[in-house]
Short mmCIF file of C-alpha atoms and ligand atoms in Angstrom, two decimals:
data_model
loop_
_atom_site.label_atom_id
_atom_site.label_comp_id
_atom_site.label_asym_id
_atom_site.label_seq_id
_atom_site.Cartn_x
_atom_site.Cartn_y
_atom_site.Cartn_z
CA MET Z 188 -36.23 -53.74 -51.10
CA LYS Z 189 -39.04 -51.68 -49.54
CA ASN Z 190 -38.41 -53.82 -46.28
CA LYS Z 191 -34.85 -52.74 -46.50
CA ILE Z 192 -35.72 -49.18 -46.73
CA ASN Z 193 -38.27 -49.39 -43.75
CA LYS Z 194 -35.41 -50.81 -41.71
CA VAL Z 195 -32.89 -48.28 -42.60
CA LYS Z 196 -35.51 -45.45 -41.66
CA GLU Z 197 -36.31 -47.21 -38.53
CA LEU Z 198 -32.70 -47.61 -37.29
CA ALA Z 199 -31.61 -44.11 -38.69
CA LEU Z 200 -34.27 -42.13 -37.06
CA LYS Z 201 -33.72 -44.15 -33.90
CA GLU Z 202 -30.02 -43.33 -33.70
CA ILE Z 203 -30.48 -39.82 -34.74
CA GLY Z 204 -33.01 -39.13 -32.00
CA LYS Z 205 -30.50 -40.30 -29.39
CA ALA Z 206 -27.76 -38.32 -30.71
CA LYS Z 207 -26.04 -36.06 -27.85
CA ASP Z 208 -23.75 -33.74 -29.69
CA ILE Z 209 -22.90 -32.44 -32.85
CA ALA Z 210 -19.97 -34.76 -33.35
CA GLU Z 211 -22.32 -37.79 -33.08
CA ILE Z 212 -24.56 -36.06 -35.62
CA GLU Z 213 -21.93 -35.46 -38.14
CA SER Z 214 -20.88 -39.23 -37.91
CA LEU Z 215 -24.60 -40.37 -38.41
CA LYS Z 216 -24.83 -37.89 -41.47
CA VAL Z 217 -21.85 -39.82 -43.00
CA LYS Z 218 -23.33 -43.05 -41.77
CA TYR Z 219 -26.79 -42.71 -43.40
CA LEU Z 220 -26.21 -40.18 -46.12
CA GLY Z 221 -22.50 -40.69 -47.04
CA ARG Z 222 -21.15 -42.55 -50.05
CA LYS Z 223 -20.97 -45.76 -48.43
CA SER Z 224 -24.31 -45.53 -46.82
CA GLU Z 225 -27.27 -48.26 -47.19
CA LEU Z 226 -29.34 -45.37 -48.97
CA VAL Z 227 -26.62 -44.61 -51.73
CA ASN Z 228 -26.44 -48.39 -52.14
CA ILE Z 229 -30.13 -48.66 -52.78
CA LEU Z 230 -29.97 -45.69 -55.18
CA ARG Z 231 -27.03 -47.45 -57.08
CA THR Z 232 -29.13 -50.60 -57.77
CA LEU Z 233 -32.03 -48.67 -59.04
CA LYS Z 234 -30.51 -48.88 -62.64
CA ASP Z 235 -31.15 -52.42 -62.55
CA LEU Z 236 -34.94 -52.43 -61.70
CA SER Z 237 -37.74 -52.51 -63.88
CA GLN Z 238 -39.28 -49.09 -64.84
CA ASP Z 239 -42.17 -49.41 -62.33
CA LYS Z 240 -39.97 -50.78 -59.62
CA ARG Z 241 -37.34 -48.08 -60.33
CA LYS Z 242 -40.03 -45.36 -59.62
CA GLU Z 243 -41.51 -47.06 -56.63
CA ILE Z 244 -38.19 -47.53 -55.16
CA GLY Z 245 -36.82 -44.44 -56.12
CA GLU Z 246 -39.40 -42.35 -54.62
CA ALA Z 247 -39.29 -44.39 -51.38
CA ALA Z 248 -35.52 -43.91 -51.13
CA ASN Z 249 -35.76 -40.14 -51.88
CA LYS Z 250 -38.34 -39.82 -49.21
CA LEU Z 251 -36.16 -41.80 -46.84
CA ARG Z 252 -33.31 -39.44 -47.48
CA GLU Z 253 -35.51 -36.35 -46.95
CA GLU Z 254 -36.70 -37.86 -43.64
CA ILE Z 255 -33.21 -38.71 -42.51
CA GLU Z 256 -32.08 -35.21 -43.29
CA SER Z 257 -35.12 -33.56 -41.61
CA GLY Z 258 -34.46 -35.82 -38.51
CA ILE Z 259 -30.80 -34.85 -38.45
CA ARG Z 260 -31.75 -30.95 -38.81
CA ASP Z 261 -34.10 -31.23 -35.98
CA GLN Z 262 -32.15 -33.22 -33.60
CA GLU Z 263 -29.15 -30.65 -34.55
CA LEU Z 264 -31.43 -27.76 -33.49
CA GLU Z 265 -32.39 -29.54 -30.25
CA ILE Z 266 -28.72 -30.18 -29.50
CA ARG Z 267 -27.79 -26.58 -30.18
CA LYS Z 268 -30.69 -25.18 -28.11
CA LEU Z 269 -29.55 -27.49 -25.06
CA GLU Z 270 -25.95 -26.12 -25.55
CA PHE Z 271 -27.13 -22.66 -25.38
CA SER Z 272 -29.26 -22.97 -22.42
CA ASN Z 273 -26.44 -24.59 -20.55
CA ILE Z 274 -24.21 -21.79 -21.53
CA GLU Z 275 -27.04 -19.37 -20.60
CA GLU Z 276 -27.15 -20.86 -17.26
CA LYS Z 277 -23.68 -20.94 -16.52
CA GLU Z 278 -23.00 -17.39 -17.80
CA ARG Z 279 -26.11 -15.87 -16.66
CA ILE Z 280 -25.63 -12.39 -15.39
CA ASP Z 281 -27.73 -11.38 -12.28
CA VAL Z 282 -27.99 -7.64 -12.70
CA THR Z 283 -29.65 -7.25 -9.39
CA TYR Z 284 -26.34 -8.94 -7.64
CA PRO Z 285 -24.90 -6.36 -5.44
CA GLY Z 286 -21.48 -4.96 -6.86
CA SER Z 287 -18.29 -6.03 -5.15
CA VAL Z 288 -16.53 -2.89 -3.33
CA ASN Z 289 -12.69 -2.85 -3.78
CA GLN Z 290 -11.17 -2.28 -0.20
CA LYS Z 291 -9.65 1.16 -0.15
CA GLY Z 292 -6.36 1.76 1.57
CA HIS Z 293 -5.32 4.70 3.34
CA LEU Z 294 -2.58 6.78 4.48
CA HIS Z 295 -0.79 5.23 7.54
CA PRO Z 296 -1.37 7.03 10.70
CA LEU Z 297 2.00 7.97 11.03
CA THR Z 298 2.03 9.69 7.56
CA GLN Z 299 -1.15 11.39 8.53
CA VAL Z 300 0.42 12.92 11.49
CA ARG Z 301 3.33 13.80 9.74
CA TYR Z 302 1.34 15.68 6.97
CA GLU Z 303 -0.57 17.27 9.82
CA ILE Z 304 2.64 18.52 11.41
CA GLU Z 305 3.83 19.90 7.99
CA GLU Z 306 0.79 21.91 7.39
CA ILE Z 307 0.96 23.53 10.81
CA PHE Z 308 4.61 24.65 10.22
CA LYS Z 309 4.20 25.71 6.61
CA LEU Z 310 1.37 27.97 7.73
CA MET Z 311 4.06 29.49 10.09
CA GLY Z 312 6.37 30.14 7.33
CA PHE Z 313 8.55 27.03 7.52
CA LEU Z 314 9.93 25.06 4.27
CA ILE Z 315 9.73 21.49 4.46
CA VAL Z 316 13.13 19.89 3.48
CA GLU Z 317 14.12 16.01 3.38
CA ASP Z 318 17.56 14.34 3.02
CA ARG Z 319 19.57 11.27 3.02
CA GLU Z 320 19.06 8.68 5.71
CA VAL Z 321 22.72 7.22 5.57
CA GLU Z 322 24.97 9.84 6.80
CA ASP Z 323 28.61 10.14 7.40
CA GLU Z 324 30.19 10.77 10.92
CA PHE Z 325 30.81 14.42 10.05
CA HIS Z 326 27.09 15.45 9.32
CA ASN Z 327 25.45 13.02 11.98
CA PHE Z 328 27.89 13.86 14.80
CA ASP Z 329 31.10 16.02 14.13
CA ALA Z 330 29.53 19.21 12.87
CA LEU Z 331 26.69 19.10 15.50
CA ASN Z 332 29.55 19.58 18.15
CA MET Z 333 29.95 15.65 18.76
CA PRO Z 334 33.65 15.00 18.12
CA LYS Z 335 34.96 11.47 18.06
CA ASP Z 336 35.32 10.22 21.72
CA HIS Z 337 32.84 12.78 22.95
CA PRO Z 338 30.67 11.19 25.73
CA ALA Z 339 27.60 12.90 24.03
CA ARG Z 340 27.92 10.20 21.01
CA ASP Z 341 26.70 7.74 23.86
CA MET Z 342 23.52 9.59 24.05
CA GLN Z 343 22.17 7.90 20.70
CA ASP Z 344 23.08 4.13 20.38
CA THR Z 345 24.13 3.94 16.67
CA PHE Z 346 24.19 1.23 14.32
CA TRP Z 347 27.64 1.53 12.63
CA LEU Z 348 28.00 0.52 9.05
CA LYS Z 349 31.39 -1.07 7.85
CA SER Z 350 31.87 2.01 5.74
CA GLY Z 351 31.86 4.14 8.79
CA CYS Z 352 28.70 5.63 7.94
CA VAL Z 353 25.77 5.45 9.86
CA PRO Z 354 21.81 5.04 9.59
CA ARG Z 355 21.11 8.74 10.91
CA THR Z 356 20.39 8.59 14.45
CA HIS Z 357 18.40 11.84 14.36
CA THR Z 358 17.24 14.17 11.84
CA SER Z 359 19.82 17.07 13.06
CA SER Z 360 22.08 16.01 10.58
CA VAL Z 361 19.84 17.74 7.99
CA GLN Z 362 20.63 21.01 9.83
CA ILE Z 363 24.11 20.80 8.62
CA ARG Z 364 23.23 19.51 5.07
CA PHE Z 365 20.90 22.61 4.69
CA MET Z 366 23.16 25.16 5.98
CA GLU Z 367 25.90 24.01 3.68
CA ASN Z 368 23.95 25.05 0.91
CA ASN Z 369 21.69 27.96 1.94
CA LYS Z 370 22.27 31.20 3.67
CA PRO Z 371 20.22 32.41 6.64
CA PRO Z 372 17.63 33.71 7.23
CA PHE Z 373 15.35 30.55 7.00
CA ARG Z 374 13.01 28.38 8.92
CA ILE Z 375 12.90 24.83 8.05
CA LEU Z 376 11.11 21.65 8.99
CA VAL Z 377 12.73 18.26 8.34
CA PRO Z 378 10.50 15.15 8.62
CA GLY Z 379 12.28 11.70 8.43
CA LYS Z 380 13.23 8.23 9.36
CA VAL Z 381 15.88 7.73 12.18
CA TYR Z 382 17.69 4.50 13.54
CA ARG Z 383 18.79 3.81 16.83
CA ASN Z 384 20.47 0.70 18.25
CA GLU Z 385 18.00 0.38 20.88
CA ASN Z 386 15.70 -2.46 22.70
CA THR Z 387 11.94 -1.71 21.84
CA ASP Z 388 9.36 -1.21 24.62
CA ALA Z 389 6.26 0.45 24.62
CA THR Z 390 7.64 3.93 23.89
CA HIS Z 391 10.77 2.77 22.09
CA GLU Z 392 11.62 1.63 18.78
CA SER Z 393 14.99 1.24 16.71
CA ASN Z 394 13.39 2.64 13.58
CA PHE Z 395 11.27 5.61 14.34
CA HIS Z 396 10.71 9.20 12.95
CA GLN Z 397 11.49 12.51 13.99
CA VAL Z 398 10.69 16.13 12.79
CA GLU Z 399 13.43 18.52 13.05
CA GLY Z 400 12.81 22.35 13.04
CA LEU Z 401 15.52 25.05 12.36
CA ILE Z 402 15.34 28.71 12.48
CA VAL Z 403 18.42 30.81 11.73
CA ALA Z 404 18.68 34.53 11.40
CA LYS Z 405 21.09 37.61 12.17
CA SER Z 406 22.03 37.52 15.60
CA GLY Z 407 19.50 39.28 17.94
CA LYS Z 408 16.43 38.09 15.71
CA VAL Z 409 15.94 34.66 17.33
CA THR Z 410 14.98 34.13 20.81
CA VAL Z 411 13.95 31.30 23.00
CA ALA Z 412 10.74 33.02 24.01
CA GLY Z 413 9.91 33.37 20.19
CA ALA Z 414 10.60 29.94 19.35
CA LYS Z 415 8.91 28.39 22.43
CA SER Z 416 5.84 30.44 21.36
CA ILE Z 417 5.99 28.81 17.78
CA ILE Z 418 6.37 25.34 19.58
CA ALA Z 419 3.50 26.23 21.74
CA GLU Z 420 1.40 27.00 18.76
CA PHE Z 421 2.29 23.85 17.08
CA MET Z 422 1.51 21.75 19.92
CA LYS Z 423 -2.08 23.34 20.25
CA GLY Z 424 -2.75 22.88 16.59
CA LEU Z 425 -1.73 19.07 16.80
CA PHE Z 426 -3.30 18.18 20.14
CA GLY Z 427 -5.75 20.72 20.88
CA GLU Z 428 -5.98 23.57 23.35
CA ASP Z 429 -6.14 21.41 26.63
CA THR Z 430 -2.70 19.67 26.19
CA LYS Z 431 -0.02 21.05 28.53
CA ILE Z 432 3.28 21.48 27.57
CA ARG Z 433 6.56 22.06 29.66
CA LEU Z 434 10.20 22.78 28.85
CA ARG Z 435 12.89 21.48 30.96
CA PRO Z 436 16.57 22.55 31.00
CA SER Z 437 18.57 19.57 29.43
CA TYR Z 438 21.73 18.90 27.56
CA PHE Z 439 22.21 18.43 23.81
CA PRO Z 440 25.85 19.24 22.58
CA PHE Z 441 24.27 21.12 19.39
CA VAL Z 442 22.28 23.64 21.54
CA GLU Z 443 23.23 26.11 24.24
CA PRO Z 444 20.90 26.54 26.32
CA GLY Z 445 19.29 23.31 25.76
CA PHE Z 446 15.71 22.13 26.72
CA GLU Z 447 13.58 19.11 26.60
CA PHE Z 448 9.84 19.33 25.57
CA ASP Z 449 7.12 17.36 27.30
CA ALA Z 450 3.49 17.17 26.65
CA SER Z 451 1.06 16.06 29.44
CA CYS Z 452 0.03 12.29 29.43
CA PRO Z 453 -3.19 11.92 27.87
CA TYR Z 454 -3.97 8.32 29.58
CA CYS Z 455 -3.72 9.46 33.14
CA LYS Z 456 -4.08 13.29 32.73
CA GLY Z 457 -0.98 13.73 34.87
CA GLU Z 458 -1.58 11.31 37.60
CA GLY Z 459 1.24 9.01 36.39
CA CYS Z 460 0.83 5.64 34.66
CA ARG Z 461 2.79 2.85 32.72
CA ILE Z 462 2.96 5.03 29.48
CA CYS Z 463 4.53 8.01 31.18
CA LYS Z 464 6.45 5.98 33.58
CA LYS Z 465 4.63 7.56 36.52
CA THR Z 466 5.79 10.96 35.56
CA GLY Z 467 2.40 12.45 34.09
CA TRP Z 468 4.52 13.76 31.24
CA ILE Z 469 5.70 12.23 27.97
CA GLU Z 470 8.93 13.43 26.61
CA LEU Z 471 8.40 14.91 22.87
CA GLY Z 472 11.80 16.03 21.93
CA GLY Z 473 14.65 18.47 22.42
CA ALA Z 474 15.29 21.98 21.47
CA GLY Z 475 17.62 24.94 22.23
CA MET Z 476 19.67 27.81 20.95
CA VAL Z 477 22.05 26.46 18.14
CA ASN Z 478 25.48 26.19 19.56
CA GLN Z 479 27.85 28.61 17.76
CA ASN Z 480 30.14 25.79 17.18
CA VAL Z 481 27.45 24.13 14.81
CA LEU Z 482 27.22 27.47 12.83
CA VAL Z 483 31.09 27.82 12.46
CA SER Z 484 31.26 24.20 11.22
CA VAL Z 485 29.15 25.08 8.29
CA GLY Z 486 31.25 28.32 7.40
CA LEU Z 487 29.32 30.97 9.35
CA PHE Z 488 31.04 33.70 11.35
CA GLU Z 489 30.79 33.14 15.12
CA ASP Z 490 28.13 35.45 16.66
CA GLU Z 491 27.01 36.84 13.15
CA TYR Z 492 24.06 34.58 13.03
CA GLU Z 493 21.80 32.83 15.79
CA GLY Z 494 19.40 29.76 15.66
CA PHE Z 495 16.94 27.92 17.40
CA ALA Z 496 16.59 23.95 16.78
CA PHE Z 497 14.28 21.39 17.96
CA GLY Z 498 13.58 17.69 17.28
CA PHE Z 499 10.38 15.81 18.24
CA GLY Z 500 9.66 12.07 18.04
CA THR Z 501 6.65 11.63 15.35
CA GLU Z 502 5.68 8.49 16.88
CA ARG Z 503 5.23 9.87 20.37
CA MET Z 504 3.29 12.93 18.83
CA ALA Z 505 0.82 10.36 17.06
CA MET Z 506 0.61 8.27 20.34
CA ILE Z 507 -0.71 11.39 22.25
CA LYS Z 508 -2.82 12.46 19.60
CA TYR Z 509 -4.71 9.15 18.83
CA GLY Z 510 -4.45 7.56 22.52
CA ILE Z 511 -2.13 4.78 21.17
CA ASP Z 512 -0.66 3.07 23.98
CA ASP Z 513 2.17 0.96 22.46
CA ILE Z 514 4.60 2.26 19.68
CA ARG Z 515 5.03 -1.20 18.36
CA LEU Z 516 1.46 -1.18 16.87
CA PHE Z 517 2.89 1.36 14.15
CA HIS Z 518 5.00 -1.26 12.39
CA SER Z 519 2.80 -4.30 13.35
CA GLY Z 520 1.03 -4.23 10.17
CA ASP Z 521 -2.08 -5.13 12.03
CA LEU Z 522 -4.91 -4.24 9.89
CA ARG Z 523 -7.17 -4.02 13.17
CA PHE Z 524 -4.98 -1.30 14.38
CA LEU Z 525 -4.44 0.48 11.06
CA GLU Z 526 -8.20 0.38 10.00
CA GLN Z 527 -9.00 2.52 13.05
CA PHE Z 528 -7.31 5.67 11.39
C1 FA5 G 740 17.43 14.15 19.55
O1 FA5 G 740 17.43 13.32 18.79
C2 FA5 G 740 17.87 15.56 18.97
N1 FA5 G 740 18.39 15.49 17.76
C3 FA5 G 740 16.84 16.39 19.34
C4 FA5 G 740 17.06 17.99 19.21
C5 FA5 G 740 17.02 18.39 17.92
C6 FA5 G 740 17.54 18.57 20.28
C7 FA5 G 740 17.48 19.85 17.85
C8 FA5 G 740 17.88 19.74 20.32
C9 FA5 G 740 17.53 20.60 19.17
P1 FA5 G 740 16.49 12.64 21.46
O2 FA5 G 740 17.60 11.66 21.48
O3 FA5 G 740 16.10 12.94 22.91
O4 FA5 G 740 17.08 14.16 20.70
O5 FA5 G 740 15.21 12.35 20.59
C10 FA5 G 740 14.22 13.27 20.34
C11 FA5 G 740 12.80 12.57 20.52
O6 FA5 G 740 12.85 11.47 19.59
C12 FA5 G 740 12.56 12.22 21.64
O7 FA5 G 740 12.30 13.08 22.52
C13 FA5 G 740 11.53 11.07 21.60
O8 FA5 G 740 10.36 11.72 21.09
C14 FA5 G 740 12.00 10.63 20.17
N2 FA5 G 740 12.85 9.35 20.40
C15 FA5 G 740 13.89 9.20 20.82
N3 FA5 G 740 14.29 8.02 20.87
C16 FA5 G 740 13.26 7.12 20.48
C17 FA5 G 740 12.86 5.94 20.21
N4 FA5 G 740 13.66 4.78 20.48
N5 FA5 G 740 11.62 5.50 19.84
C18 FA5 G 740 10.78 6.18 19.61
N6 FA5 G 740 11.00 7.64 19.55
C19 FA5 G 740 12.12 8.19 20.20
#
């Protein structure tokens, strides 16, 4: 019997010492201490032994139980320690590791320029106004003195919708929207998107932005000279003192007389290059005294009021301001371009 106890002890401690995880330990507990274990078998036979033998074997069996139990405890502890050190290694936090910085975005250069333009005009008493991008023919054309079949409609290549509406070809439509609901005097500045059915090149996009200005007051209170000085002030604010401005007579059906505003080309300094098409100037927009037909179309009496209107391309202004040589970069989504602003 003693031999048997020694054998069990040897085998049990060997197996317990090799156990690699808690599940293995649990099954060894059952194998060596459970109801069907050799140890329990031995204890069951004690009653058939003589008193002396019973004492001797009983003590040896109890010692065996203690040794198995403590072997299991020790091995379990080892296994747990190993598990923790694995977790520690895997989940170790290196507090000296440099933090990861989230990449911050910023406003698109066109939005930055738009806000800058708005700020300059706000300082000169202009109200910032926005309106719809899809217009009916009346607001985009008719009310601006461009009735159907008028050749001036061809000046702006138009995307026509099946409904007869148009993605607005200019922000001048908002002149009409605003005057329908507001009595003069006022000064407004209208930033927004416009759409033209045009091929793109270095200075033309089919979807671009304009800012429209409109000043209306009682007759005699609005003059070309006054409006020109407002625009000159604006250009100085946006481009700096050394930018040259020029005003050329031009035709737009909604103004009389009409002009075009140019700024000196920042690339060739007026020498003539690819960007300015060898003219030394970049066209920024149109302007003029509001045609009386426009004021009448919104219900004002002829000659009671006068107005000055202007409309400039935002991309063109941003190009001059930042020295950008291709308008298509704005919509390219190219981060190498955008991150420069
Ligand atoms: C107009 O759109 C007139 N509504 C401007 C105006 C307003 C005149 C009030 C008089 C009174 P025009 O088609 O020239 O005019 O466009 C004005 C400006 O928008 C141009 O000078 C240019 O800077 C910009 N622009 C025009 N077409 C494009 C285009 N395809 N891509 C980028 N910018 C453009």
